[in-house]
Short mmCIF file of C-alpha atoms in Angstrom, two decimals:
data_model
loop_
_atom_site.label_atom_id
_atom_site.label_comp_id
_atom_site.label_asym_id
_atom_site.label_seq_id
_atom_site.Cartn_x
_atom_site.Cartn_y
_atom_site.Cartn_z
CA UNK A 7 -0.04 -0.16 -0.06
CA UNK A 8 1.40 3.42 -0.95
CA UNK A 9 2.31 6.13 1.64
CA UNK A 10 -0.94 7.79 0.94
CA UNK A 11 -3.14 5.16 0.62
CA UNK A 12 -2.08 4.33 4.38
CA UNK A 13 -2.25 8.14 5.46
CA UNK A 14 -6.08 8.72 4.31
CA UNK A 15 -7.21 5.13 5.94
CA UNK A 16 -5.37 6.07 9.59
CA UNK A 17 -7.33 9.79 8.85
CA UNK A 18 -10.90 7.98 8.60
CA UNK A 19 -10.43 5.05 11.13
CA UNK A 20 -9.29 8.16 13.98
CA UNK A 21 -12.30 9.99 12.47
CA UNK A 22 -14.39 7.27 13.16
CA UNK A 23 -13.59 6.34 16.95
CA UNK A 24 -13.34 10.31 17.74
CA UNK A 25 -17.43 10.00 16.40
CA UNK A 26 -18.31 7.32 18.48
CA UNK A 27 -16.80 8.93 21.52
CA UNK A 28 -18.51 12.29 20.91
CA UNK A 29 -21.76 10.03 20.09
CA UNK A 30 -21.02 7.61 23.94
CA UNK A 31 -19.99 10.16 26.29
CA UNK A 32 -23.65 12.76 24.77
CA UNK A 33 -25.39 9.83 25.79
CA UNK A 34 -23.50 9.10 29.21
CA UNK A 35 -23.83 12.33 30.03
CA UNK A 36 -27.44 12.66 29.22
CA UNK A 37 -29.47 9.45 31.44
CA UNK A 38 -26.49 10.45 33.88
CA UNK A 39 -28.45 13.14 35.19
CA UNK A 40 -31.45 11.38 35.31
CA UNK A 41 -30.17 8.65 37.72
CA UNK A 42 -30.33 9.56 41.49
CA UNK A 43 -26.61 10.58 42.93
CA UNK A 44 -25.83 7.47 45.45
CA UNK A 45 -22.81 6.77 48.23
CA UNK A 46 -21.52 3.41 47.97
CA UNK A 47 -20.52 2.16 51.56
CA UNK A 48 -16.85 1.24 52.13
CA UNK A 49 -16.23 -2.65 51.19
CA UNK A 50 -15.42 -4.55 54.61
CA UNK A 51 -12.16 -6.27 55.00
CA UNK A 52 -12.95 -10.19 54.62
CA UNK A 53 -12.47 -11.76 57.94
CA UNK A 54 -10.73 -15.65 58.62
CA UNK A 55 -13.85 -16.83 60.52
CA UNK A 56 -17.79 -17.02 58.82
CA UNK A 57 -20.10 -16.63 61.58
CA UNK A 58 -23.74 -17.57 59.68
CA UNK A 59 -26.78 -15.08 60.16
CA UNK A 60 -29.04 -17.49 61.22
CA UNK A 61 -30.59 -16.61 64.54
CA UNK A 62 -33.33 -13.84 63.58
CA UNK A 63 -35.85 -15.81 61.89
CA UNK A 64 -38.45 -14.03 59.57
CA UNK A 65 -41.06 -16.51 60.98
CA UNK A 66 -43.03 -16.10 63.84
CA UNK A 67 -41.03 -18.40 67.03
CA UNK A 68 -43.00 -19.97 69.68
CA UNK A 69 -43.08 -17.35 72.79
CA UNK A 70 -41.21 -18.27 75.81
CA UNK A 71 -43.02 -17.86 78.67
CA UNK A 72 -40.31 -16.44 80.66
CA UNK A 73 -40.37 -13.76 77.77
CA UNK A 74 -41.07 -10.05 78.38
CA UNK A 75 -44.58 -8.56 78.04
CA UNK A 76 -43.27 -5.65 77.41
CA UNK A 77 -41.74 -6.90 73.80
CA UNK A 78 -44.36 -9.27 72.33
CA UNK A 79 -43.64 -8.85 68.84
CA UNK A 80 -41.07 -11.78 67.61
CA UNK A 81 -41.75 -11.45 64.15
CA UNK A 82 -37.88 -10.39 62.36
CA UNK A 83 -37.93 -6.37 61.12
CA UNK A 84 -36.10 -5.76 58.22
CA UNK A 85 -33.63 -2.74 59.13
CA UNK A 86 -35.77 0.39 58.21
CA UNK A 87 -33.07 2.28 57.04
CA UNK A 88 -32.36 4.62 54.18
CA UNK A 89 -31.07 3.17 50.15
CA UNK A 90 -28.44 5.38 50.82
CA UNK A 91 -26.34 6.85 53.13
CA UNK A 92 -26.36 10.44 53.97
CA UNK A 93 -23.73 9.58 56.54
CA UNK A 94 -21.30 7.21 58.14
CA UNK A 95 -21.64 6.72 61.70
CA UNK A 96 -18.95 5.28 63.96
CA UNK A 97 -21.05 3.75 66.95
CA UNK A 98 -18.91 3.98 70.59
CA UNK A 99 -19.16 1.69 72.47
CA UNK A 100 -17.93 1.57 76.23
CA UNK A 101 -17.17 -1.70 77.44
CA UNK A 102 -15.16 -4.19 80.02
CA UNK A 103 -14.75 -6.92 77.37
CA UNK A 104 -10.95 -8.34 76.72
CA UNK A 105 -9.58 -7.02 73.23
CA UNK A 106 -10.69 -11.16 71.69
CA UNK A 107 -14.32 -10.23 71.82
CA UNK A 108 -14.55 -6.20 70.75
CA UNK A 109 -11.84 -7.29 68.26
CA UNK A 110 -14.17 -10.27 66.93
CA UNK A 111 -17.55 -8.15 67.64
CA UNK A 112 -16.01 -5.28 65.19
CA UNK A 113 -14.81 -7.83 61.91
CA UNK A 114 -18.36 -9.53 62.12
CA UNK A 115 -20.28 -6.63 63.18
CA UNK A 116 -18.96 -4.41 59.93
CA UNK A 117 -19.38 -7.79 57.72
CA UNK A 118 -23.24 -7.80 58.85
CA UNK A 119 -26.21 -6.45 56.68
CA UNK A 120 -27.02 -4.90 59.88
CA UNK A 121 -23.97 -2.74 59.57
CA UNK A 122 -24.43 -2.28 55.91
CA UNK A 123 -28.20 -0.81 56.30
CA UNK A 124 -27.48 1.94 58.95
CA UNK A 125 -24.56 3.24 57.92
CA UNK A 126 -22.34 2.12 60.47
CA UNK A 127 -18.81 2.64 59.51
CA UNK A 128 -16.70 1.33 62.28
CA UNK A 129 -16.87 0.82 66.01
CA UNK A 130 -15.12 2.75 68.62
CA UNK A 131 -14.94 0.44 71.56
CA UNK A 132 -13.16 2.27 75.01
CA UNK A 133 -11.89 0.30 78.01
CA UNK A 134 -12.01 1.16 81.10
CA UNK A 135 -12.68 0.72 84.91
CA UNK A 136 -16.54 0.81 86.03
CA UNK A 137 -15.40 3.50 88.45
CA UNK A 138 -15.41 6.40 85.41
CA UNK A 139 -18.51 4.78 83.59
CA UNK A 140 -21.22 7.19 85.00
CA UNK A 141 -19.00 10.18 84.54
CA UNK A 142 -17.94 9.30 81.36
CA UNK A 143 -21.53 8.59 80.08
CA UNK A 144 -22.38 11.78 81.42
CA UNK A 145 -19.29 13.99 79.47
CA UNK A 146 -19.27 12.19 76.84
CA UNK A 147 -21.11 10.30 73.84
CA UNK A 148 -21.53 6.98 74.21
CA UNK A 149 -23.38 5.07 72.12
CA UNK A 150 -23.74 1.55 74.10
CA UNK A 151 -22.70 -0.04 77.43
CA UNK A 152 -21.91 -3.60 76.77
CA UNK A 153 -20.15 -6.23 79.40
CA UNK A 154 -19.16 -5.25 83.03
CA UNK A 155 -22.13 -6.42 85.05
CA UNK A 156 -25.52 -6.27 86.09
CA UNK A 157 -24.03 -4.19 88.88
CA UNK A 158 -22.66 -1.91 87.29
CA UNK A 159 -25.61 -1.61 84.96
CA UNK A 160 -27.93 -0.67 87.71
CA UNK A 161 -25.83 1.62 88.23
CA UNK A 162 -25.97 3.32 85.07
CA UNK A 163 -30.11 2.42 85.53
CA UNK A 164 -30.21 4.43 88.85
CA UNK A 165 -28.55 7.35 87.74
CA UNK A 166 -30.76 7.98 85.22
CA UNK A 167 -28.03 7.15 82.05
CA UNK A 168 -29.55 4.27 80.65
CA UNK A 169 -32.03 4.82 77.15
CA UNK A 170 -34.62 2.33 77.07
CA UNK A 171 -35.09 0.22 74.23
CA UNK A 172 -37.46 1.90 71.41
CA UNK A 173 -37.04 -0.06 68.18
CA UNK A 174 -39.25 -2.93 66.91
CA UNK A 175 -35.64 -4.68 65.75
CA UNK A 176 -34.30 -4.38 69.18
CA UNK A 177 -37.92 -5.27 71.27
CA UNK A 178 -37.56 -8.23 69.15
CA UNK A 179 -34.06 -9.30 69.49
CA UNK A 180 -34.50 -8.88 72.89
CA UNK A 181 -37.85 -10.74 73.03
CA UNK A 182 -35.53 -13.65 72.33
CA UNK A 183 -33.35 -13.11 75.68
CA UNK A 184 -35.68 -15.10 78.69
CA UNK A 185 -36.29 -12.88 81.75
CA UNK A 186 -34.30 -14.88 84.17
CA UNK A 187 -31.78 -17.26 84.52
CA UNK A 188 -31.24 -19.85 87.67
CA UNK A 189 -33.24 -17.02 89.75
CA UNK A 190 -31.38 -14.21 88.16
CA UNK A 191 -32.85 -11.53 86.22
CA UNK A 192 -31.38 -11.57 82.45
CA UNK A 193 -32.95 -8.01 82.07
CA UNK A 194 -33.96 -4.31 83.72
CA UNK A 195 -37.66 -3.79 82.95
CA UNK A 196 -39.08 -0.50 84.66
CA UNK A 197 -42.96 0.21 83.80
CA UNK A 198 -42.43 -1.83 80.95
CA UNK A 199 -39.52 -0.66 79.37
CA UNK A 200 -36.20 -2.59 78.87
CA UNK A 201 -33.47 -0.81 80.00
CA UNK A 202 -30.68 -3.18 80.01
CA UNK A 203 -30.88 -6.63 78.81
CA UNK A 204 -28.01 -9.61 78.69
CA UNK A 205 -26.13 -10.28 75.70
CA UNK A 206 -24.13 -13.64 77.47
CA UNK A 207 -24.23 -15.05 81.15
CA UNK A 208 -21.93 -15.81 83.33
CA UNK A 209 -21.23 -18.14 86.69
CA UNK A 210 -18.30 -17.53 89.16
CA UNK A 211 -15.63 -20.05 90.59
CA UNK A 212 -12.05 -20.59 90.15
CA UNK A 213 -9.95 -22.69 87.57
CA UNK A 214 -7.37 -25.30 89.08
CA UNK A 215 -4.29 -25.69 87.37
CA UNK A 216 -3.62 -29.80 88.13
CA UNK A 217 -0.28 -30.51 86.60
CA UNK A 218 0.70 -27.70 89.12
CA UNK A 219 -0.97 -29.21 91.76
CA UNK A 220 0.61 -32.49 91.29
CA UNK A 221 4.18 -31.20 91.07
CA UNK A 222 3.73 -29.28 94.60
CA UNK A 223 1.92 -32.85 96.25
CA UNK A 224 -1.38 -31.00 96.41
CA UNK A 225 -4.58 -32.63 96.12
CA UNK A 226 -6.35 -30.34 93.99
CA UNK A 227 -9.74 -32.42 94.83
CA UNK A 228 -9.13 -30.43 98.93
CA UNK A 229 -10.48 -27.04 96.60
CA UNK A 230 -14.48 -27.18 96.34
CA UNK A 231 -15.48 -23.76 98.05
CA UNK A 232 -14.11 -20.30 98.29
CA UNK A 233 -13.10 -20.70 102.11
CA UNK A 234 -10.62 -22.94 100.97
CA UNK A 235 -8.43 -20.68 99.36
CA UNK A 236 -8.16 -18.81 102.30
CA UNK A 237 -6.42 -22.27 103.90
CA UNK A 238 -3.25 -22.33 105.61
CA UNK A 239 -2.98 -25.45 103.67
CA UNK A 240 -2.25 -22.84 100.40
CA UNK A 241 -0.60 -20.42 102.60
CA UNK A 242 1.88 -23.44 103.43
CA UNK A 243 2.96 -23.60 99.63
CA UNK A 244 3.68 -20.24 100.22
CA UNK A 245 6.09 -20.37 103.13
CA UNK A 246 7.55 -23.54 101.36
CA UNK A 247 7.66 -22.43 98.24
CA UNK A 248 8.47 -18.24 98.85
CA UNK A 249 5.61 -18.41 96.04
CA UNK A 250 1.81 -17.74 95.68
CA UNK A 251 -0.42 -20.59 94.93
CA UNK A 252 -3.48 -18.47 94.48
CA UNK A 253 -4.27 -15.58 91.71
CA UNK A 254 -6.70 -12.73 92.28
CA UNK A 255 -7.41 -9.28 90.49
CA UNK A 256 -8.11 -6.07 91.82
CA UNK A 257 -11.97 -5.28 91.97
CA UNK A 258 -11.51 -1.77 91.40
CA UNK A 259 -9.75 -3.28 88.12
CA UNK A 260 -12.05 -6.45 87.62
CA UNK A 261 -15.86 -6.78 87.54
CA UNK A 262 -15.86 -10.02 87.60
CA UNK A 263 -13.70 -10.15 90.40
CA UNK A 264 -16.04 -7.72 92.47
CA UNK A 265 -18.70 -9.51 92.45
CA UNK A 266 -17.03 -13.40 93.36
CA UNK A 267 -15.77 -11.03 96.31
CA UNK A 268 -19.67 -10.19 96.64
CA UNK A 269 -20.66 -13.23 96.94
CA UNK A 270 -17.84 -14.22 99.44
CA UNK A 271 -19.37 -11.73 101.45
CA UNK A 272 -23.14 -12.92 101.16
CA UNK A 273 -22.19 -16.57 100.98
CA UNK A 274 -20.75 -16.47 104.70
CA UNK A 275 -21.74 -12.87 105.68
CA UNK A 276 -20.13 -9.42 106.29
CA UNK A 277 -17.13 -10.27 108.96
CA UNK A 278 -16.48 -13.59 108.16
CA UNK A 279 -16.62 -12.77 104.10
CA UNK A 280 -13.85 -9.97 105.02
CA UNK A 281 -12.24 -12.56 106.96
CA UNK A 282 -11.74 -15.05 104.17
CA UNK A 283 -10.98 -12.08 101.52
CA UNK A 284 -8.15 -10.99 103.90
CA UNK A 285 -6.79 -15.13 103.75
CA UNK A 286 -7.21 -15.15 100.36
CA UNK A 287 -5.13 -11.80 99.50
CA UNK A 288 -2.28 -13.13 101.93
CA UNK A 289 -2.33 -16.28 100.38
CA UNK A 290 -2.33 -14.90 96.92
CA UNK A 291 -0.64 -12.68 94.28
CA UNK A 292 -3.30 -9.46 93.92
CA UNK A 293 -2.89 -8.99 89.81
CA UNK A 294 -4.32 -6.04 87.86
CA UNK A 295 -6.71 -7.64 85.96
CA UNK A 296 -8.80 -11.15 85.63
CA UNK A 297 -7.16 -12.18 82.36
CA UNK A 298 -4.16 -12.26 84.10
CA UNK A 299 -5.31 -14.48 86.54
CA UNK A 300 -6.37 -16.71 83.94
CA UNK A 301 -3.52 -16.36 82.20
CA UNK A 302 -1.28 -16.55 85.38
CA UNK A 303 -3.06 -20.49 85.63
CA UNK A 304 -2.72 -21.54 81.95
CA UNK A 305 0.60 -21.09 82.18
CA UNK A 306 1.08 -22.54 85.25
CA UNK A 307 2.38 -19.32 87.43
CA UNK A 308 0.20 -20.25 89.42
CA UNK A 309 -2.07 -23.59 91.39
CA UNK A 310 -5.26 -21.99 90.91
CA UNK A 311 -6.74 -18.82 90.18
CA UNK A 312 -10.59 -17.10 90.76
CA UNK A 313 -12.31 -17.00 87.81
CA UNK A 314 -15.83 -15.92 85.21
CA UNK A 315 -16.86 -19.25 83.92
CA UNK A 316 -15.55 -18.66 79.92
CA UNK A 317 -11.95 -17.79 81.27
CA UNK A 318 -11.77 -21.00 82.90
CA UNK A 319 -13.55 -23.19 79.73
CA UNK A 320 -10.46 -21.11 78.08
CA UNK A 321 -8.15 -22.18 80.41
CA UNK A 322 -9.77 -26.00 79.90
CA UNK A 323 -9.41 -25.36 76.09
CA UNK A 324 -6.04 -23.84 76.05
CA UNK A 325 -4.38 -26.63 78.56
CA UNK A 326 -5.82 -29.74 79.27
CA UNK A 327 -4.45 -29.70 82.60
CA UNK A 328 -6.73 -26.85 84.25
CA UNK A 329 -10.08 -27.49 85.22
CA UNK A 330 -12.82 -24.89 86.21
CA UNK A 331 -14.43 -24.96 90.10
CA UNK A 332 -18.16 -23.93 90.04
CA UNK A 333 -18.75 -23.42 94.65
CA UNK A 334 -21.41 -25.57 95.14
CA UNK A 335 -24.16 -23.35 96.24
CA UNK A 336 -21.72 -20.77 97.00
CA UNK A 337 -21.80 -19.11 93.57
CA UNK A 338 -24.84 -17.05 91.05
CA UNK A 339 -25.37 -17.15 87.22
CA UNK A 340 -25.41 -13.86 85.82
CA UNK A 341 -26.52 -11.90 82.91
CA UNK A 342 -23.58 -9.51 81.63
CA UNK A 343 -25.25 -7.03 79.74
CA UNK A 344 -25.87 -4.44 76.64
CA UNK A 345 -27.83 -0.78 76.77
CA UNK A 346 -27.77 2.46 74.89
CA UNK A 347 -26.43 5.39 77.18
CA UNK A 348 -28.75 8.42 77.03
CA UNK A 349 -25.32 10.34 76.05
CA UNK A 350 -25.93 8.28 72.94
CA UNK A 351 -25.79 10.32 69.25
CA UNK A 352 -26.82 7.26 66.75
CA UNK A 353 -29.96 5.81 68.76
CA UNK A 354 -31.40 3.74 65.64
CA UNK A 355 -28.40 2.63 64.73
CA UNK A 356 -26.96 1.81 69.01
CA UNK A 357 -30.26 -0.08 68.98
CA UNK A 358 -29.12 -2.23 65.90
CA UNK A 359 -26.34 -2.94 66.68
CA UNK A 360 -27.68 -4.02 70.60
CA UNK A 361 -30.11 -6.10 68.18
CA UNK A 362 -27.48 -7.67 66.11
CA UNK A 363 -25.45 -8.88 69.38
CA UNK A 364 -28.60 -10.50 70.67
CA UNK A 365 -29.22 -12.47 67.95
CA UNK A 366 -26.60 -13.16 65.15
CA UNK A 367 -23.58 -11.80 67.13
CA UNK A 368 -24.27 -14.85 69.95
CA UNK A 369 -22.05 -16.17 67.29
CA UNK A 370 -18.86 -14.77 68.65
CA UNK A 371 -19.41 -16.44 72.19
CA UNK A 372 -18.26 -19.78 70.50
CA UNK A 373 -15.69 -18.72 68.95
CA UNK A 374 -12.53 -21.04 70.57
CA UNK A 375 -10.91 -18.09 71.63
CA UNK A 376 -13.56 -16.82 73.58
CA UNK A 377 -16.06 -19.55 74.60
CA UNK A 378 -18.59 -17.75 76.68
CA UNK A 379 -21.96 -18.76 77.32
CA UNK A 380 -24.58 -16.83 74.89
CA UNK A 381 -27.63 -15.07 76.71
CA UNK A 382 -30.07 -16.60 73.10
CA UNK A 383 -30.49 -20.21 73.66
CA UNK A 384 -31.37 -20.11 69.65
CA UNK A 385 -27.35 -20.13 69.00
CA UNK A 386 -26.77 -23.64 69.83
CA UNK A 387 -29.79 -24.29 66.38
CA UNK A 388 -26.75 -22.71 64.14
CA UNK A 389 -24.65 -24.79 62.54
CA UNK A 390 -21.52 -22.80 64.32
CA UNK A 391 -24.00 -23.84 67.65
CA UNK A 392 -23.90 -27.77 66.64
CA UNK A 393 -20.10 -27.94 66.74
CA UNK A 394 -20.01 -26.81 70.23
CA UNK A 395 -21.32 -29.24 72.62
CA UNK A 396 -19.07 -28.45 75.43
CA UNK A 397 -21.13 -25.12 74.90
CA UNK A 398 -24.25 -25.89 75.25
CA UNK A 399 -23.56 -28.58 78.12
CA UNK A 400 -21.94 -26.02 80.14
CA UNK A 401 -25.20 -23.86 79.16
CA UNK A 402 -27.51 -26.80 80.52
CA UNK A 403 -25.68 -26.99 83.66
CA UNK A 404 -25.58 -23.08 84.44
CA UNK A 405 -29.17 -23.31 83.95
CA UNK A 406 -30.05 -25.72 86.64
CA UNK A 407 -27.05 -24.69 88.63
CA UNK A 408 -27.25 -25.15 92.77
CA UNK A 409 -26.65 -21.04 93.20
CA UNK A 410 -27.05 -19.43 96.45
CA UNK A 411 -29.87 -16.48 96.95
CA UNK A 412 -28.15 -13.15 95.97
CA UNK A 413 -28.90 -9.69 96.52
CA UNK A 414 -28.31 -7.85 93.68
CA UNK A 415 -29.59 -4.45 95.59
CA UNK A 416 -27.30 -5.04 98.74
CA UNK A 417 -24.64 -5.29 96.29
CA UNK A 418 -24.97 -2.23 94.38
CA UNK A 419 -25.64 -0.59 98.01
CA UNK A 420 -22.12 -1.22 99.13
CA UNK A 421 -19.89 -1.70 95.88
CA UNK A 422 -17.87 1.47 95.85
CA UNK A 423 -16.64 1.06 99.20
CA UNK A 424 -16.10 -2.32 99.47
CA UNK A 425 -14.17 -2.09 96.25
CA UNK A 426 -12.45 0.59 97.35
CA UNK A 427 -11.72 -0.57 101.17
CA UNK A 428 -10.41 -3.78 99.32
CA UNK A 429 -7.82 -2.04 97.67
CA UNK A 430 -7.08 0.17 100.78
CA UNK A 431 -6.73 -2.99 103.24
CA UNK A 432 -5.77 -5.79 101.00
CA UNK A 433 -3.59 -4.58 98.29
CA UNK A 434 -1.92 -1.20 98.45
CA UNK A 435 -0.66 -2.87 102.14
CA UNK A 436 -0.71 -6.38 100.60
CA UNK A 437 3.20 -6.90 100.98
CA UNK A 438 3.30 -6.30 104.49
CA UNK A 439 -0.09 -8.62 105.48
CA UNK A 440 1.67 -11.45 103.64
CA UNK A 441 4.80 -10.73 105.66
CA UNK A 442 2.27 -10.98 108.41
CA UNK A 443 1.18 -14.10 106.87
CA UNK A 444 3.92 -16.06 106.35
CA UNK A 445 5.57 -15.12 109.61
CA UNK A 446 2.13 -16.29 111.69
CA UNK A 447 1.96 -19.47 109.50
CA UNK A 448 5.91 -20.19 110.45
CA UNK A 449 5.63 -19.73 114.00
CA UNK A 450 2.77 -22.14 114.45
CA UNK A 451 3.62 -25.10 111.46
CA UNK A 452 7.35 -25.31 111.12
CA UNK A 453 8.85 -23.64 114.27
CA UNK A 454 6.53 -24.71 117.03
CA UNK A 455 6.88 -21.44 118.39
CA UNK A 456 3.33 -20.40 119.64
CA UNK A 457 0.37 -23.02 120.28
CA UNK A 458 -2.66 -23.90 118.43
CA UNK A 459 -4.85 -21.21 120.93
CA UNK A 460 -2.34 -18.26 120.27
CA UNK A 461 -1.87 -19.29 116.47
CA UNK A 462 -5.93 -18.64 115.79
CA UNK A 463 -5.28 -15.76 118.81
CA UNK A 464 -3.26 -13.99 116.04
CA UNK A 465 -4.93 -15.31 113.35
CA UNK A 466 -8.46 -13.40 113.96
CA UNK A 467 -6.63 -10.19 114.73
CA UNK A 468 -4.89 -10.37 111.43
CA UNK A 469 -8.49 -10.89 110.08
CA UNK A 470 -10.67 -8.19 111.66
CA UNK A 471 -12.41 -5.28 110.85
CA UNK A 472 -10.04 -2.48 112.36
CA UNK A 473 -11.62 0.59 114.09
CA UNK A 474 -10.86 3.63 112.02
CA UNK A 475 -10.93 7.49 112.97
CA UNK A 476 -13.91 8.46 109.90
CA UNK A 477 -12.75 11.59 108.73
CA UNK A 478 -16.20 13.21 107.88
CA UNK A 479 -17.77 12.27 111.46
CA UNK A 480 -14.57 12.13 113.18
CA UNK A 481 -16.09 9.17 115.29
CA UNK A 482 -14.87 5.98 115.96
CA UNK A 483 -15.96 3.09 113.71
CA UNK A 484 -15.91 -0.39 111.99
CA UNK A 485 -15.58 -1.16 107.77
CA UNK A 486 -19.44 -3.12 109.34
CA UNK A 487 -21.96 -3.68 106.28
CA UNK A 488 -24.34 -0.51 107.48
CA UNK A 489 -21.36 1.56 107.05
CA UNK A 490 -20.82 0.68 104.62
CA UNK A 491 -23.95 1.49 102.47
CA UNK A 492 -23.90 5.22 104.39
CA UNK A 493 -19.98 5.90 102.78
CA UNK A 494 -20.87 4.67 99.30
CA UNK A 495 -23.84 7.19 99.25
CA UNK A 496 -21.32 10.18 100.68
CA UNK A 497 -18.67 9.19 98.18
CA UNK A 498 -21.13 9.36 95.15
CA UNK A 499 -22.11 12.66 96.04
CA UNK A 500 -18.99 13.69 97.44
CA UNK A 501 -16.05 11.48 95.27
CA UNK A 502 -13.18 13.99 96.47
CA UNK A 503 -13.62 12.20 99.63
CA UNK A 504 -12.07 9.33 98.62
CA UNK A 505 -8.38 9.57 98.59
CA UNK A 506 -9.21 10.58 102.51
CA UNK A 507 -11.05 7.68 103.54
CA UNK A 508 -8.21 4.98 101.18
CA UNK A 509 -5.34 6.95 103.56
CA UNK A 510 -7.74 5.93 106.75
CA UNK A 511 -8.41 2.61 106.19
CA UNK A 512 -5.12 1.82 104.79
CA UNK A 513 -3.44 3.29 107.76
CA UNK A 514 -5.87 0.87 110.12
CA UNK A 515 -5.02 -1.96 108.19
CA UNK A 516 -1.34 -1.31 108.39
CA UNK A 517 -1.51 -0.74 111.96
CA UNK A 518 -2.80 -4.37 112.43
CA UNK A 519 -0.61 -6.21 110.49
CA UNK A 520 2.20 -4.49 112.14
CA UNK A 521 0.96 -5.34 115.34
CA UNK A 522 0.62 -9.29 114.54
CA UNK A 523 4.17 -8.60 113.54
CA UNK A 524 5.22 -7.44 116.80
CA UNK A 525 3.47 -10.12 118.68
CA UNK A 526 5.73 -12.79 117.34
CA UNK A 527 8.90 -10.46 117.69
CA UNK A 528 9.26 -8.81 114.14
#
């Protein structure tokens, strides 16, 4: 072909292509003007484990006789959210849950249909000790409170910081949760309105590492009750090895350990309960969190640690030498709540998250890294639930557990004062307490320097509730249950007084420990 012909051909082809582009662009512009503008929801990254969304049904399930009368609707509602997101919502969630739970919740929820329907693109979790919660809810925009035990949520409820569930979606989800379990409430209902509902259930006991017990020559079968953790036998392990066999947690840093101390105070009575708590602390390392207690037992640093049930089940799964023990007649089965707070900026989205947690989100409890007991028994009907017969068996055991009669109101009335009295007297001067206890055990069991009567006399002195001068009234008092109620109310109104009370309680305990050491020739 001649160069001139080639040039002409190229020119013709170029003109045709340009014409096509111009015509196509014109059609796109004309038709594009007729289409509504949409905002694309960001794609959620894939997660390694898929949770099937099978809990929420489209048919009307049979109503349980234990379901709340205020949430009788059970037919699943399709989320009434806009077809296009006008804003991307980040929910702020105040929680006591450990990292493994909140990370699983974030991954699975953001992948869910309900998150996309409500334009929820992220979850921001705030982990704080329970004492901070009321102030944070009042002064920050908190959408959801999740995990931390019923007493903490009842405190928020009493202070008017919880918003009742209002959407059909959330009420239908709440209707799937029984009202009670083993005699304990799984919902807080007032005037027909639901303020919090249990997302999981929990029992309280201790986890034993049987391999450690064997290496110490200790018969772990002897550990059946809370009082056994305050025994001379556990103290003698400390004397002989120089290391505590027991681990417990500071109640100001652990709501689960707080609950266990409250159980002990009610199971044995206030005064005897404090004697047991004092000797438990003397036998133990007091750690800064309940997860550290669990990990210490799993790793073999401790023979026994007090744990909430799912920490015990996790320990059993990760280390077959571990076994979780429920003290017969000295435990309770609790609901672990979720609620929307009054400071939420996104009430409908917050309730959508609550609904997910109570339905499809129940399956995160079944993950091998979590091992919690769900509040919604329907989860065991899912493919994932059928793979966890161990947790189903534990759930059924919890339903029929021999629980003690527990006064949740009393626990709430004294909790803040109790936590701080425990910290001041058993944590802050823990070394001195342990020194006095070791010296006393040595004097009787090892050195045979004192009689049985003298041993019991000094043990009583070590564990007595000491007398101190109240910094407000100036009266000489003891930390009785009535006094605990009074000072709890006072500190709620005047939190600035706490440092003064911590100081006098600490000094009173210190004087008691030093007196025992002095009498033993220290």
